[in-house]
Coordinates of C-alpha atoms in Angstrom, one line a residue:
M1 CA 119.4 50.7 94.5
P2 CA 120.1 48.7 91.4
W3 CA 123.5 49.5 90.0
P4 CA 122.3 50.4 86.4
L5 CA 120.1 53.2 87.9
L6 CA 123.0 54.9 89.7
P7 CA 124.6 56.7 86.6
L8 CA 121.1 58.0 85.7
L9 CA 120.7 59.4 89.2
L10 CA 124.1 61.1 89.1
L11 CA 123.3 62.6 85.8
L12 CA 120.0 64.0 87.1
L13 CA 121.8 65.6 90.1
L14 CA 124.3 67.2 87.8
L15 CA 121.6 68.7 85.6
L16 CA 119.8 70.1 88.6
A17 CA 123.0 71.6 89.9
A18 CA 123.8 73.2 86.5
S19 CA 120.3 74.8 86.1
G20 CA 119.6 78.3 87.2
A21 CA 118.2 79.0 90.7
Q22 CA 116.8 82.3 92.0
T23 CA 117.3 83.7 95.5
T24 CA 117.2 87.1 97.1
R25 CA 120.0 89.0 98.8
P26 CA 120.5 92.1 101.0
C27 CA 120.0 95.2 98.9
F28 CA 120.0 99.0 99.1
P29 CA 117.0 100.2 101.2
G30 CA 113.9 100.2 99.0
C31 CA 115.5 98.1 96.2
Q32 CA 115.1 94.5 95.5
C33 CA 118.0 92.2 94.6
E34 CA 117.3 88.9 93.0
V35 CA 120.2 86.5 92.5
E36 CA 120.2 83.9 89.7
T37 CA 122.9 81.2 90.0
F38 CA 124.3 79.0 87.2
G39 CA 126.8 76.3 86.7
L40 CA 127.8 73.3 88.6
F41 CA 127.2 73.8 92.4
D42 CA 126.0 77.4 91.7
S43 CA 129.5 78.6 90.8
F44 CA 128.4 81.6 88.8
S45 CA 125.8 84.2 89.8
L46 CA 124.1 87.3 88.3
T47 CA 122.0 89.9 90.2
R48 CA 119.0 91.8 89.0
V49 CA 118.4 95.0 90.9
D50 CA 115.0 96.7 91.0
C51 CA 115.0 100.2 92.3
S52 CA 111.9 101.4 90.4
G53 CA 109.4 103.8 91.7
L54 CA 111.4 105.1 94.7
G55 CA 112.0 108.7 93.6
P56 CA 114.9 110.8 92.3
H57 CA 116.8 110.6 95.6
I58 CA 117.7 107.0 94.8
V59 CA 120.6 107.9 92.4
P60 CA 123.4 107.3 92.5
V61 CA 122.5 103.9 94.1
P62 CA 125.2 101.4 95.1
I63 CA 124.7 98.0 93.5
P64 CA 126.3 94.5 94.0
L65 CA 129.5 93.8 91.9
D66 CA 127.8 91.0 89.9
T67 CA 124.7 93.1 88.9
A68 CA 123.6 92.3 85.3
H69 CA 120.4 94.3 85.1
L70 CA 119.4 97.5 86.9
D71 CA 115.8 98.9 86.9
L72 CA 115.6 102.7 87.6
S73 CA 112.3 103.2 85.9
S74 CA 109.5 105.5 87.3
N75 CA 111.8 107.5 89.6
R76 CA 111.0 111.0 88.2
L77 CA 114.7 111.3 87.2
E78 CA 115.3 114.6 85.3
T79 CA 118.9 114.0 84.3
V80 CA 121.3 111.1 83.8
N81 CA 125.1 111.6 83.6
E82 CA 128.3 109.7 84.0
S83 CA 128.4 110.2 87.8
V84 CA 124.9 108.7 88.2
L85 CA 126.0 105.5 86.5
A86 CA 129.4 105.1 88.1
G87 CA 130.8 102.9 90.8
P88 CA 131.4 99.2 91.5
G89 CA 128.8 97.0 89.8
Y90 CA 128.0 99.5 86.9
T91 CA 130.9 98.5 84.7
T92 CA 129.5 95.0 84.2
L93 CA 125.9 96.0 83.6
S94 CA 124.3 94.3 80.5
G95 CA 120.8 95.8 81.0
L96 CA 119.6 99.2 82.1
D97 CA 116.0 100.4 82.4
L98 CA 115.4 104.2 82.6
S99 CA 111.9 104.2 81.2
H100 CA 109.0 106.3 82.6
N101 CA 111.1 109.1 84.0
L102 CA 111.3 112.8 83.3
L103 CA 114.5 112.9 81.2
T104 CA 114.6 115.7 78.6
S105 CA 118.3 115.4 77.7
L106 CA 121.3 113.0 77.9
S107 CA 124.9 113.8 78.7
P108 CA 127.1 112.7 75.8
T109 CA 129.2 110.6 78.3
A110 CA 126.2 109.2 80.3
F111 CA 126.9 105.6 79.2
S112 CA 130.6 105.9 78.5
R113 CA 131.6 103.6 81.4
L114 CA 129.0 100.9 80.6
R115 CA 131.3 98.8 78.5
Y116 CA 129.1 95.6 78.5
L117 CA 125.7 97.3 78.2
E118 CA 123.5 95.3 75.7
S119 CA 120.0 96.5 76.5
L120 CA 118.9 100.1 77.1
D121 CA 115.3 101.3 77.8
L122 CA 114.8 105.0 77.6
S123 CA 111.1 104.9 76.6
H124 CA 108.4 107.1 78.0
N125 CA 110.6 110.1 78.8
G126 CA 110.7 113.6 77.3
L127 CA 113.9 113.4 75.3
A128 CA 114.0 116.0 72.5
A129 CA 117.5 115.3 71.1
L130 CA 120.3 112.8 71.2
P131 CA 124.0 113.6 71.6
A132 CA 126.0 112.5 68.5
E133 CA 128.1 109.8 70.3
S134 CA 125.8 108.7 73.1
F135 CA 126.1 104.9 72.5
T136 CA 129.5 104.5 71.0
S137 CA 131.1 102.9 74.1
S138 CA 128.6 100.1 74.6
P139 CA 127.9 96.9 72.6
L140 CA 124.2 97.6 72.5
S141 CA 121.9 95.2 70.7
D142 CA 118.5 96.6 71.9
V143 CA 117.7 100.3 72.3
N144 CA 114.2 101.5 73.1
L145 CA 113.6 105.2 72.6
S146 CA 109.8 105.0 72.0
H147 CA 107.4 107.6 73.4
N148 CA 109.7 110.5 73.6
R149 CA 109.7 113.9 71.9
L150 CA 112.5 113.4 69.3
R151 CA 112.0 115.5 66.2
E152 CA 115.2 114.9 64.3
V153 CA 117.7 112.0 64.8
S154 CA 120.9 111.1 63.0
V155 CA 121.3 107.4 62.1
S156 CA 125.0 107.8 63.0
A157 CA 124.1 108.3 66.6
F158 CA 123.5 104.6 66.9
A159 CA 127.0 103.5 65.8
T160 CA 127.7 101.3 68.8
H161 CA 130.7 99.3 69.9
S162 CA 128.8 96.1 68.9
Q163 CA 131.5 94.5 66.7
G164 CA 128.9 93.6 64.0
R165 CA 126.1 92.4 66.3
A166 CA 122.5 93.2 65.2
L167 CA 120.9 96.2 66.7
H168 CA 117.1 96.4 67.4
L169 CA 116.0 100.1 67.6
D170 CA 112.6 101.4 68.6
L171 CA 111.9 105.0 67.7
S172 CA 108.1 104.7 67.6
H173 CA 105.7 107.3 69.0
N174 CA 108.0 110.3 68.7
L175 CA 107.7 113.5 66.7
L176 CA 110.2 112.6 64.1
H177 CA 109.9 114.5 60.8
R178 CA 113.4 113.7 59.6
L179 CA 116.0 111.0 60.0
L180 CA 119.4 112.1 58.9
P181 CA 121.4 109.4 57.0
H182 CA 124.6 107.9 58.1
S183 CA 127.6 109.9 57.0
S184 CA 130.6 107.8 55.9
Q185 CA 132.8 110.9 56.5
A186 CA 132.2 110.6 60.2
G187 CA 134.9 108.0 60.4
R188 CA 132.7 105.3 61.9
P189 CA 131.1 102.3 60.3
A190 CA 127.4 102.4 59.6
P191 CA 125.2 101.2 62.5
T192 CA 124.3 97.6 62.4
I193 CA 120.5 98.3 62.7
Q194 CA 118.6 95.2 61.6
S195 CA 115.2 96.0 63.2
L196 CA 113.9 99.6 63.0
N197 CA 110.5 100.7 64.4
L198 CA 109.6 104.2 63.1
A199 CA 105.8 103.8 63.7
W200 CA 103.6 106.7 64.6
N201 CA 105.9 109.6 63.8
R202 CA 105.6 112.5 61.4
L203 CA 107.6 111.3 58.4
R204 CA 106.1 112.5 55.1
A205 CA 108.8 110.8 53.0
M206 CA 110.7 107.6 53.3
P207 CA 114.0 108.3 55.1
D208 CA 117.4 107.5 53.5
L209 CA 118.4 104.2 55.2
R210 CA 121.0 103.1 52.6
G211 CA 123.9 101.3 54.1
L212 CA 122.0 99.8 57.0
P213 CA 121.6 95.9 57.1
L214 CA 117.8 96.3 57.7
R215 CA 115.7 93.2 57.9
Y216 CA 112.6 94.6 59.6
L217 CA 111.1 98.0 59.1
S218 CA 107.8 99.5 60.5
L219 CA 106.5 102.9 59.2
D220 CA 103.0 102.4 60.6
G221 CA 101.0 105.5 61.3
N222 CA 103.2 108.0 59.4
P223 CA 101.8 110.6 56.9
L224 CA 103.7 109.1 54.0
A225 CA 102.4 110.8 50.8
A226 CA 103.5 108.4 48.1
I227 CA 105.5 105.2 47.5
G228 CA 107.1 105.0 44.1
P229 CA 110.2 103.8 42.3
G230 CA 113.3 104.4 44.3
T231 CA 111.5 104.8 47.6
F232 CA 113.3 101.7 49.1
E233 CA 116.6 102.1 47.3
G234 CA 119.4 100.3 49.1
L235 CA 117.2 98.0 51.2
A236 CA 117.4 94.8 49.2
G237 CA 117.9 92.8 52.4
L238 CA 114.6 93.8 53.9
T239 CA 112.4 90.8 54.7
H240 CA 109.5 92.4 56.7
L241 CA 107.9 95.8 55.9
S242 CA 104.9 97.3 57.7
L243 CA 103.0 100.2 56.3
G244 CA 99.7 100.0 58.2
N245 CA 97.5 102.9 59.2
L246 CA 99.3 105.5 57.0
Q247 CA 97.8 108.9 57.6
G248 CA 96.6 111.2 54.8
L249 CA 96.0 109.8 51.2
P250 CA 98.9 107.4 50.6
R251 CA 99.4 106.5 46.9
L252 CA 101.1 103.4 45.6
A253 CA 102.8 103.9 42.2
P254 CA 103.7 101.1 39.8
H255 CA 107.1 99.4 40.7
G256 CA 107.1 101.2 44.1
F257 CA 108.5 98.1 45.8
H258 CA 110.8 97.0 43.0
E259 CA 114.0 97.3 45.1
L260 CA 112.7 94.9 47.7
Q261 CA 113.6 91.6 46.0
G262 CA 114.1 89.8 49.3
L263 CA 110.9 91.0 51.0
Q264 CA 108.8 88.1 52.5
V265 CA 106.1 89.9 54.5
L266 CA 104.3 93.1 53.5
D267 CA 101.6 94.7 55.7
L268 CA 99.4 97.4 54.1
S269 CA 96.5 96.9 56.5
S270 CA 94.1 99.6 57.9
N271 CA 94.6 102.0 55.0
P272 CA 90.9 102.6 53.9
R273 CA 92.0 105.5 51.6
L274 CA 94.9 103.8 50.0
Q275 CA 95.2 104.5 46.3
W276 CA 97.0 102.3 43.9
A277 CA 97.7 101.9 40.2
G278 CA 96.9 98.2 39.7
P279 CA 98.9 95.0 40.3
E280 CA 102.1 96.5 38.8
V281 CA 102.5 98.1 42.2
F282 CA 103.8 94.8 43.4
S283 CA 106.2 94.2 40.5
G284 CA 109.6 93.0 41.7
L285 CA 108.4 91.3 44.9
G286 CA 109.5 87.8 43.7
S287 CA 110.1 86.5 47.3
L288 CA 106.9 87.9 48.9
Q289 CA 105.0 85.1 50.8
E290 CA 102.5 87.1 53.0
L291 CA 100.5 90.1 52.1
D292 CA 98.0 91.9 54.4
L293 CA 95.4 94.1 52.6
S294 CA 92.8 93.9 55.3
G295 CA 91.0 97.2 55.8
T296 CA 92.2 98.7 52.6
G297 CA 89.3 98.4 50.3
L298 CA 91.6 97.0 47.6
V299 CA 89.1 94.2 46.7
P300 CA 88.2 92.5 44.5
L301 CA 91.8 91.5 43.9
P302 CA 92.9 91.8 40.2
E303 CA 93.4 88.6 38.3
K304 CA 97.0 89.4 37.4
L305 CA 98.1 90.0 41.0
L306 CA 99.7 86.5 41.2
V307 CA 101.8 87.1 38.1
H308 CA 103.8 89.7 40.0
L309 CA 103.9 87.6 43.2
P310 CA 105.2 84.1 42.2
A311 CA 106.1 83.1 45.8
L312 CA 102.9 84.4 47.4
Q313 CA 101.3 81.9 49.8
S314 CA 98.6 83.9 51.6
I315 CA 96.7 87.3 51.5
S316 CA 94.6 88.8 54.2
V317 CA 91.8 90.8 52.6
G318 CA 89.4 91.5 55.4
Q319 CA 88.5 90.8 59.0
G320 CA 88.8 87.0 59.2
V321 CA 89.1 86.5 55.4
Q322 CA 92.3 84.7 54.3
C323 CA 93.2 83.9 50.7
R324 CA 95.7 81.2 49.8
R325 CA 97.5 80.3 46.6
L326 CA 95.9 77.4 44.9
V327 CA 97.5 75.5 42.0
R328 CA 95.1 73.6 39.8
E329 CA 97.1 70.8 38.1
G330 CA 94.3 69.7 35.8
T331 CA 93.5 66.1 34.7
Y332 CA 96.0 63.3 33.9
P333 CA 97.6 62.5 31.6
R334 CA 98.6 66.1 30.9
Q335 CA 98.7 67.4 27.3
P336 CA 101.9 68.8 25.9
G337 CA 102.3 72.5 26.7
F338 CA 99.9 72.3 29.6
T339 CA 100.4 75.0 32.3
P340 CA 98.9 74.6 35.7
K341 CA 96.4 77.3 36.6
V342 CA 97.1 79.4 39.7
A343 CA 94.3 81.1 41.6
L344 CA 93.4 82.5 45.0
H345 CA 91.1 80.5 47.2
C346 CA 89.5 82.7 49.9
I347 CA 87.7 81.6 53.1
D348 CA 86.1 83.4 56.0
T349 CA 87.8 81.9 59.0
Q350 CA 85.3 83.5 61.4
E351 CA 82.4 81.9 59.6
L352 CA 84.2 78.5 59.6
G353 CA 84.8 78.9 63.3
A354 CA 81.1 79.7 64.0
R355 CA 80.1 76.6 62.0
G356 CA 82.6 74.5 63.9
S357 CA 81.3 75.7 67.3
N358 CA 77.7 74.9 66.2
T359 CA 78.6 71.4 65.4
L360 CA 80.1 70.6 68.7

């Protein structure tokens, strides 16, 4: 072998040794244990344990000491407490899946020993309430509570031991009619919720979310009655807002989004009965870049719309119809005091696609 090629070969071998490799290992009967190794010469390993679909007799199940993720979904579990999630291997868990079970309640200390838990899936259960301090012991960054029977939840319940890390919270498809605001008197800092999915609940009014570092918020499918000044107070950091498929007769009042100076994406799609009071509705949205009005009937668009949306780049106004901002510079040389004209240029992307396919 030529000498110049030897260093390249050694480098390739080192990269292959450092990359992750997956193998299986002996596991509790009925479960599957998959080992992923990392580092030089596989010096570090993590195990994913799948004990799903085995039945309620499976808990408490012994797991390897290096277990990083445990799947206990679809086991018809009716209760989860501290004793179920205890033993060697549980203290280092970073991911736990308890979805598709029959849970109706949680013990306040159920997750108290899971000091490294980052991802928790409790979706598709029958949970009707959450204990006040269910998640305070874990550094959670992703909690899925969708498809349960929650009617009222306190935001303070999601004050985790995250040390400032962002929390992604899914509360969609519940029965929520009220979301209690975080209380500073509780002695705990506000939850670090940056992504909140409240879609398809029973919220008739915008919940008080002040104090949360929200960036993404979905309220799709809720029976919100009106959106007016003050609705989004305290949410200046929000960048993505989805209000699609609102039930009832939602009304958009002038300056309803005025507090959302940092909003970049707004989805109002699939609201055929949406009522609004003209382009002043969008006053204050100086950073908005994308607006989805498809399925709303809010067409033709008013000429003054772009005056209130100086950063807007595109609007969806119907199935396959996209409008983009077009600046007409005029002829050269420009006359003193000339102001470029700004307009919306709309195209039917489906029609263009059909034409393109016919030319092939």
